[in-house]
Amino acid sequence: MKKLKWKLLLSFLLVLSLAGCHGQGERPRDERLYEDDVTSEREDYIVVGFAQVGSESDYRIANSASFRETFCAENGYYLLFEDGQQKQENQIKAMRNFILQEVDYIVLDPVVETGWDEVLQEAKAAGIPVILSDRSVTVEDEDLYTCWVGSDFEEEGKKAGLWLENYLEKTGRDEDEIRLVTLQGTPGSSAQIGRTAGFSQILGRHPNWQMLECASGDFTQSKGQEVMARFLKSYHDIDVVISENDNMTFGAIEAIEQAGRTCGPKGDIIVISFDAVSEASFAAMKEGKLHADMECNPLLAPMVDEIIRKLERGESVEKIQYVEERCFDAFMDLDAIQEERKY
Ligand code: GYE
């Protein structure tokens, strides 16, 4: 019944947009196909609106691909995909559109944790379950969303700290003064909050580790490079860079090299990163420019699919589900690891 309304609304919107774009003229072939598709039986599809963060990183590209692949017609889905361009207001607008279009489920990957109560209330009032994927929210009432699947970001941050602790010990530097800087992700995002908090736990037990500065590179390569270049000008004695994602790391490595410095096991600055998603991050470790990378698994769509199937059958789902993640470093057999990985 809900799907019938959806079908009518979609057909109506489509007619409007085609009329607006092409007047009386002949329409391009792909749009005719689209219209055929829309006017075909929609009742069999589960309509999912996905409010994605943006396309800021390799993680994000892999995560979006996972959703497009899983939520396809062959699997019984009709996916409405909205790229929020890293702006909460765009994501809220997308959610309101999904509600208006009476989708069956909303999947939200919230760019930041706070500020979602109102729109989640609206989804709840419309009877649309909201599944959080990757990042999470901080809300007054946890019942405003059905569940969350993602990474344990705090654990990732802790792993990074433990890796450094162990490495400094092995290389006989555990008693030395160690000066660090952090390139943080988007301020207020779960990935930033969790990774910073996790690393801080380990930082706190080493009085000889001195955090010179933490600044945001917004998870992008260009900002990572910019902030690292500034760090290098301000501090001449950086021993360690903690970079909260790989794209910022790639930018940081460029900035380090441009400043005539070196990094990684073959250089002098220790670099620790997060994601380990792309070929490029493994290449950086193999080239000896990056010490270690904390895996962050972007293939979340199959888990969301499983949740939706359960909800469709009227079964209950777990409130929080974490994905399995590992830690890689330049001293492992990375070729063998890459062969067995899906991303
Ligand atoms: O680490 C970063 C991306 O939310 C886990 O967002 C995600 C983070 C990921 O832009 O690369």
Short mmCIF file of C-alpha atoms and ligand atoms in Angstrom, two decimals:
data_model
loop_
_atom_site.label_atom_id
_atom_site.label_comp_id
_atom_site.label_asym_id
_atom_site.label_seq_id
_atom_site.Cartn_x
_atom_site.Cartn_y
_atom_site.Cartn_z
CA MET A 1 0.00 0.00 0.00
CA LYS A 2 2.83 2.30 0.91
CA LYS A 3 4.67 1.16 -2.18
CA LEU A 4 1.75 1.98 -4.39
CA LYS A 5 1.83 5.59 -3.23
CA TRP A 6 5.55 5.58 -3.86
CA LYS A 7 4.98 4.34 -7.39
CA LEU A 8 2.46 7.06 -8.10
CA LEU A 9 4.65 9.77 -6.65
CA LEU A 10 7.70 8.62 -8.58
CA SER A 11 5.76 8.50 -11.84
CA PHE A 12 4.41 11.97 -11.13
CA LEU A 13 7.88 13.39 -10.37
CA LEU A 14 9.27 11.73 -13.45
CA VAL A 15 6.61 13.18 -15.72
CA LEU A 16 7.28 16.62 -14.21
CA SER A 17 11.02 16.39 -14.68
CA LEU A 18 10.79 15.07 -18.24
CA ALA A 19 8.32 17.79 -19.19
CA GLY A 20 10.63 20.40 -17.65
CA CYS A 21 13.76 19.14 -19.35
CA HIS A 22 12.63 18.25 -22.82
CA GLY A 23 9.29 19.88 -23.60
CA GLN A 24 7.60 18.12 -26.50
CA GLY A 25 10.81 16.83 -28.05
CA GLU A 26 12.13 13.31 -28.44
CA ARG A 27 13.70 12.10 -25.22
CA PRO A 28 17.11 10.45 -25.06
CA ARG A 29 16.94 6.68 -25.14
CA ASP A 30 18.15 6.12 -21.57
CA GLU A 31 15.39 8.31 -20.13
CA ARG A 32 12.75 6.34 -22.04
CA LEU A 33 14.20 3.23 -20.48
CA TYR A 34 14.08 4.87 -17.07
CA GLU A 35 10.43 5.76 -17.54
CA ASP A 36 9.62 2.17 -18.56
CA ASP A 37 11.42 1.03 -15.46
CA VAL A 38 9.55 3.43 -13.18
CA THR A 39 6.15 2.60 -14.56
CA SER A 40 6.81 -1.14 -14.31
CA GLU A 41 5.70 -3.03 -11.19
CA ARG A 42 7.40 -1.31 -8.21
CA GLU A 43 5.53 -3.20 -5.56
CA ASP A 44 8.12 -5.96 -5.66
CA TYR A 45 10.97 -3.65 -4.73
CA ILE A 46 12.15 -2.53 -1.33
CA VAL A 47 12.80 1.18 -1.66
CA VAL A 48 15.87 2.39 0.23
CA GLY A 49 17.02 5.99 0.53
CA PHE A 50 20.71 6.26 1.32
CA ALA A 51 22.03 9.57 2.66
CA GLN A 52 25.76 9.18 2.02
CA VAL A 53 28.40 11.48 3.57
CA GLY A 54 30.13 12.52 0.34
CA SER A 55 32.96 11.32 -1.86
CA GLU A 56 35.89 12.66 0.11
CA SER A 57 38.07 9.56 0.32
CA ASP A 58 38.97 6.12 -1.02
CA TYR A 59 37.04 4.63 1.90
CA ARG A 60 33.95 6.56 0.79
CA ILE A 61 34.28 5.48 -2.87
CA ALA A 62 34.51 1.83 -1.79
CA ASN A 63 31.60 2.29 0.64
CA SER A 64 29.36 3.85 -2.02
CA ALA A 65 30.26 1.09 -4.48
CA SER A 66 29.30 -1.47 -1.85
CA PHE A 67 25.84 0.12 -1.53
CA ARG A 68 25.24 0.46 -5.26
CA GLU A 69 26.26 -3.16 -5.79
CA THR A 70 24.17 -4.62 -2.97
CA PHE A 71 21.06 -2.46 -3.25
CA CYS A 72 20.33 -3.26 -6.89
CA ALA A 73 17.18 -4.39 -8.70
CA GLU A 74 18.43 -7.99 -8.96
CA ASN A 75 18.51 -8.11 -5.17
CA GLY A 76 15.00 -6.68 -4.98
CA TYR A 77 15.93 -3.10 -4.13
CA TYR A 78 15.30 0.33 -5.56
CA LEU A 79 18.05 2.61 -4.27
CA LEU A 80 17.79 6.37 -3.97
CA PHE A 81 21.36 7.54 -3.46
CA GLU A 82 22.13 11.06 -2.20
CA ASP A 83 25.68 12.40 -1.86
CA GLY A 84 25.69 14.91 1.02
CA GLN A 85 29.01 16.51 -0.04
CA GLN A 86 30.15 16.43 3.58
CA LYS A 87 27.37 18.82 4.64
CA GLN A 88 24.81 17.94 7.29
CA GLU A 89 22.21 20.31 5.81
CA ASN A 90 22.36 18.37 2.49
CA GLN A 91 21.89 15.09 4.34
CA ILE A 92 18.91 16.44 6.28
CA LYS A 93 17.37 17.67 3.03
CA ALA A 94 17.91 14.24 1.47
CA MET A 95 16.24 12.55 4.44
CA ARG A 96 13.23 14.86 4.22
CA ASN A 97 12.92 13.97 0.54
CA PHE A 98 13.07 10.28 1.35
CA ILE A 99 10.33 10.76 3.93
CA LEU A 100 8.22 12.68 1.41
CA GLN A 101 8.69 9.88 -1.09
CA GLU A 102 7.65 7.30 1.50
CA VAL A 103 10.65 5.07 1.07
CA ASP A 104 10.62 1.78 2.98
CA TYR A 105 13.95 2.34 4.76
CA ILE A 106 16.42 5.16 5.23
CA VAL A 107 20.10 4.42 5.58
CA LEU A 108 22.01 7.33 7.08
CA ASP A 109 25.78 7.76 7.24
CA PRO A 110 25.85 10.94 9.33
CA VAL A 111 28.68 13.34 8.58
CA VAL A 112 28.73 14.47 12.24
CA GLU A 113 27.19 12.95 15.37
CA THR A 114 24.92 15.71 16.65
CA GLY A 115 21.93 17.60 15.27
CA TRP A 116 19.83 14.68 14.04
CA ASP A 117 17.02 14.53 16.63
CA GLU A 118 14.48 16.51 14.65
CA VAL A 119 14.76 14.77 11.29
CA LEU A 120 14.93 11.36 13.00
CA GLN A 121 11.71 12.27 14.81
CA GLU A 122 10.16 13.03 11.43
CA ALA A 123 11.23 9.66 10.03
CA LYS A 124 9.89 7.93 13.11
CA ALA A 125 6.56 9.76 12.84
CA ALA A 126 6.36 8.63 9.20
CA GLY A 127 7.02 5.03 10.30
CA ILE A 128 10.26 4.72 8.32
CA PRO A 129 13.04 2.76 10.03
CA VAL A 130 16.43 4.47 9.95
CA ILE A 131 19.55 2.33 9.85
CA LEU A 132 22.85 4.06 10.61
CA SER A 133 25.83 2.89 8.65
CA ASP A 134 29.53 3.68 9.17
CA ARG A 135 29.29 6.80 11.37
CA SER A 136 26.79 7.17 14.19
CA VAL A 137 24.69 9.81 15.97
CA THR A 138 24.36 11.16 19.49
CA VAL A 139 20.67 11.58 20.24
CA GLU A 140 18.50 12.02 23.33
CA ASP A 141 16.44 8.95 22.51
CA GLU A 142 18.20 5.89 21.08
CA ASP A 143 14.88 4.63 19.75
CA LEU A 144 15.04 7.29 17.06
CA TYR A 145 17.08 4.88 14.94
CA THR A 146 16.73 1.15 14.48
CA CYS A 147 20.38 0.14 14.64
CA TRP A 148 23.94 1.00 13.67
CA VAL A 149 26.53 -0.99 11.72
CA GLY A 150 30.05 0.32 11.49
CA SER A 151 33.56 0.30 12.85
CA ASP A 152 34.71 0.53 16.42
CA PHE A 153 36.57 3.79 15.88
CA GLU A 154 37.81 4.03 19.44
CA GLU A 155 39.32 0.58 19.13
CA GLU A 156 41.01 1.64 15.87
CA GLY A 157 42.54 4.65 17.67
CA LYS A 158 43.70 2.46 20.53
CA LYS A 159 45.26 0.00 18.10
CA ALA A 160 47.22 2.85 16.52
CA GLY A 161 48.54 3.89 19.95
CA LEU A 162 49.46 0.33 20.88
CA TRP A 163 51.22 -0.14 17.56
CA LEU A 164 53.34 2.96 18.23
CA GLU A 165 54.05 1.87 21.81
CA ASN A 166 55.28 -1.49 20.59
CA TYR A 167 57.31 -0.04 17.70
CA LEU A 168 59.09 2.49 19.92
CA GLU A 169 59.92 -0.28 22.37
CA LYS A 170 61.27 -2.54 19.63
CA THR A 171 63.41 0.23 18.18
CA GLY A 172 64.77 1.20 21.61
CA ARG A 173 63.09 4.61 21.68
CA ASP A 174 60.57 3.98 24.44
CA GLU A 175 62.38 6.29 26.88
CA ASP A 176 62.97 9.08 24.32
CA GLU A 177 61.03 12.33 24.06
CA ILE A 178 58.55 11.66 21.24
CA ARG A 179 56.85 14.60 19.53
CA LEU A 180 53.61 13.94 17.70
CA VAL A 181 51.09 15.77 15.54
CA THR A 182 47.62 14.57 14.53
CA LEU A 183 45.76 15.19 11.30
CA GLN A 184 42.19 14.79 12.43
CA GLY A 185 39.15 13.87 10.37
CA THR A 186 36.00 15.96 10.06
CA PRO A 187 35.46 17.51 13.52
CA GLY A 188 32.50 15.96 15.29
CA SER A 189 32.31 12.87 13.06
CA SER A 190 32.27 9.49 14.79
CA ALA A 191 35.46 8.47 13.01
CA GLN A 192 37.28 11.56 14.28
CA ILE A 193 35.87 11.40 17.80
CA GLY A 194 36.53 7.68 18.24
CA ARG A 195 40.01 7.57 16.72
CA THR A 196 41.14 10.64 18.68
CA ALA A 197 39.73 9.24 21.94
CA GLY A 198 41.22 5.79 21.41
CA PHE A 199 44.68 7.13 20.63
CA SER A 200 44.50 9.54 23.59
CA GLN A 201 44.05 6.59 25.95
CA ILE A 202 47.50 5.28 24.98
CA LEU A 203 49.02 8.76 24.73
CA GLY A 204 47.92 9.35 28.33
CA ARG A 205 50.14 6.58 29.67
CA HIS A 206 53.33 7.97 28.12
CA PRO A 207 54.48 11.24 29.72
CA ASN A 208 57.38 11.30 27.22
CA TRP A 209 54.95 11.48 24.24
CA GLN A 210 54.18 15.11 23.55
CA MET A 211 51.23 15.94 21.28
CA LEU A 212 52.36 19.19 19.63
CA GLU A 213 49.09 19.88 17.81
CA CYS A 214 45.92 18.25 16.48
CA ALA A 215 44.23 19.93 13.48
CA SER A 216 41.58 18.83 11.02
CA GLY A 217 42.31 17.91 7.41
CA ASP A 218 38.63 17.04 6.88
CA PHE A 219 39.53 13.54 5.61
CA THR A 220 40.73 14.93 2.26
CA GLN A 221 44.11 14.69 0.56
CA SER A 222 44.38 18.40 -0.26
CA LYS A 223 43.61 19.55 3.28
CA GLY A 224 45.85 16.86 4.73
CA GLN A 225 48.70 18.19 2.65
CA GLU A 226 47.94 21.80 3.57
CA VAL A 227 47.78 21.13 7.31
CA MET A 228 50.91 18.95 7.27
CA ALA A 229 52.83 21.67 5.41
CA ARG A 230 51.82 24.10 8.15
CA PHE A 231 52.82 21.62 10.89
CA LEU A 232 56.25 21.23 9.30
CA LYS A 233 56.77 24.98 9.27
CA SER A 234 55.66 25.37 12.89
CA TYR A 235 57.53 22.40 14.38
CA HIS A 236 60.98 21.32 13.27
CA ASP A 237 61.15 18.23 15.42
CA ILE A 238 58.12 16.08 14.55
CA ASP A 239 58.76 12.40 15.25
CA VAL A 240 55.30 10.95 14.58
CA VAL A 241 52.30 11.83 12.42
CA ILE A 242 48.96 10.28 13.32
CA SER A 243 46.70 10.75 10.32
CA GLU A 244 43.05 9.82 10.80
CA ASN A 245 42.59 8.62 7.21
CA ASP A 246 44.65 7.48 4.24
CA ASN A 247 43.80 10.35 1.93
CA MET A 248 45.10 12.88 4.44
CA THR A 249 48.14 10.60 4.80
CA PHE A 250 48.85 10.74 1.06
CA GLY A 251 48.69 14.53 1.28
CA ALA A 252 50.92 14.52 4.35
CA ILE A 253 53.55 12.34 2.65
CA GLU A 254 53.62 14.80 -0.24
CA ALA A 255 54.02 17.73 2.14
CA ILE A 256 56.83 15.94 4.00
CA GLU A 257 58.67 15.22 0.75
CA GLN A 258 58.12 18.75 -0.54
CA ALA A 259 59.66 20.08 2.66
CA GLY A 260 62.75 17.97 1.91
CA ARG A 261 62.01 15.54 4.74
CA THR A 262 61.44 11.78 4.65
CA CYS A 263 58.96 9.45 6.35
CA GLY A 264 58.11 5.80 6.85
CA PRO A 265 60.52 3.00 7.78
CA LYS A 266 62.86 4.22 5.04
CA GLY A 267 62.71 7.81 6.30
CA ASP A 268 62.78 9.69 9.58
CA ILE A 269 59.16 10.59 10.52
CA ILE A 270 56.90 7.77 11.73
CA VAL A 271 53.52 7.86 9.95
CA ILE A 272 50.47 5.94 11.18
CA SER A 273 47.24 5.98 9.22
CA PHE A 274 43.66 4.68 9.18
CA ASP A 275 41.54 2.95 6.50
CA ALA A 276 43.93 0.66 4.57
CA VAL A 277 41.33 0.56 1.83
CA SER A 278 43.14 1.34 -1.38
CA GLU A 279 46.04 -0.08 -3.37
CA ALA A 280 47.77 3.24 -2.68
CA SER A 281 47.91 2.70 1.08
CA PHE A 282 49.52 -0.71 0.64
CA ALA A 283 51.87 0.76 -1.98
CA ALA A 284 52.94 3.47 0.51
CA MET A 285 53.77 0.78 3.10
CA LYS A 286 55.64 -1.32 0.53
CA GLU A 287 57.63 1.72 -0.62
CA GLY A 288 58.64 2.32 2.99
CA LYS A 289 56.85 5.68 3.31
CA LEU A 290 54.10 4.62 5.70
CA HIS A 291 54.66 2.60 8.86
CA ALA A 292 51.25 1.23 9.75
CA ASP A 293 47.60 1.42 8.74
CA MET A 294 44.57 0.56 10.89
CA GLU A 295 41.99 -1.13 8.72
CA CYS A 296 38.53 0.41 8.40
CA ASN A 297 36.18 -1.86 6.50
CA PRO A 298 33.97 0.01 3.98
CA LEU A 299 31.96 -3.03 2.83
CA LEU A 300 28.98 -2.39 5.06
CA ALA A 301 26.13 -2.74 2.58
CA PRO A 302 25.81 -6.56 2.87
CA MET A 303 25.31 -6.11 6.62
CA VAL A 304 22.66 -3.46 6.07
CA ASP A 305 21.00 -5.75 3.53
CA GLU A 306 20.89 -8.55 6.11
CA ILE A 307 19.33 -6.18 8.65
CA ILE A 308 16.63 -5.10 6.20
CA ARG A 309 15.84 -8.74 5.31
CA LYS A 310 15.42 -9.49 9.01
CA LEU A 311 13.18 -6.46 9.54
CA GLU A 312 11.10 -7.50 6.53
CA ARG A 313 10.56 -10.87 8.19
CA GLY A 314 9.55 -9.13 11.39
CA GLU A 315 12.66 -10.30 13.25
CA SER A 316 14.56 -8.19 15.74
CA VAL A 317 18.04 -6.87 15.02
CA GLU A 318 21.02 -6.04 17.19
CA LYS A 319 21.31 -2.36 18.08
CA ILE A 320 25.05 -2.15 17.34
CA GLN A 321 27.10 -4.34 15.03
CA TYR A 322 30.82 -3.80 14.53
CA VAL A 323 32.77 -5.03 11.52
CA GLU A 324 35.96 -7.05 11.90
CA GLU A 325 39.13 -5.07 11.34
CA ARG A 326 42.86 -5.64 11.41
CA CYS A 327 46.06 -3.65 11.66
CA PHE A 328 48.69 -3.75 8.89
CA ASP A 329 52.27 -2.56 8.90
CA ALA A 330 55.17 -2.20 6.52
CA PHE A 331 56.90 -5.24 8.06
CA MET A 332 54.22 -7.76 7.07
CA ASP A 333 53.91 -9.82 3.89
CA LEU A 334 51.58 -7.28 2.32
CA ASP A 335 51.39 -9.01 -1.09
CA ALA A 336 49.93 -12.12 0.52
CA ILE A 337 47.49 -10.02 2.59
CA GLN A 338 46.32 -8.09 -0.47
CA GLU A 339 45.63 -11.28 -2.39
CA GLU A 340 43.07 -12.48 0.13
CA ARG A 341 41.35 -9.11 0.60
CA LYS A 342 38.15 -8.00 -1.12
CA TYR A 343 39.10 -4.30 -1.23
O1 GYE B 1 38.02 6.72 7.62
C1 GYE B 1 37.49 8.29 5.95
C2 GYE B 1 36.20 8.75 5.45
O2 GYE B 1 33.68 7.44 8.32
C3 GYE B 1 35.13 5.63 8.60
O3 GYE B 1 35.33 8.66 6.53
C4 GYE B 1 34.72 6.76 7.78
C5 GYE B 1 35.82 7.73 7.45
C6 GYE B 1 37.04 7.14 6.77
O4 GYE B 1 36.18 9.86 4.74
O5 GYE B 1 38.41 7.95 4.96
#
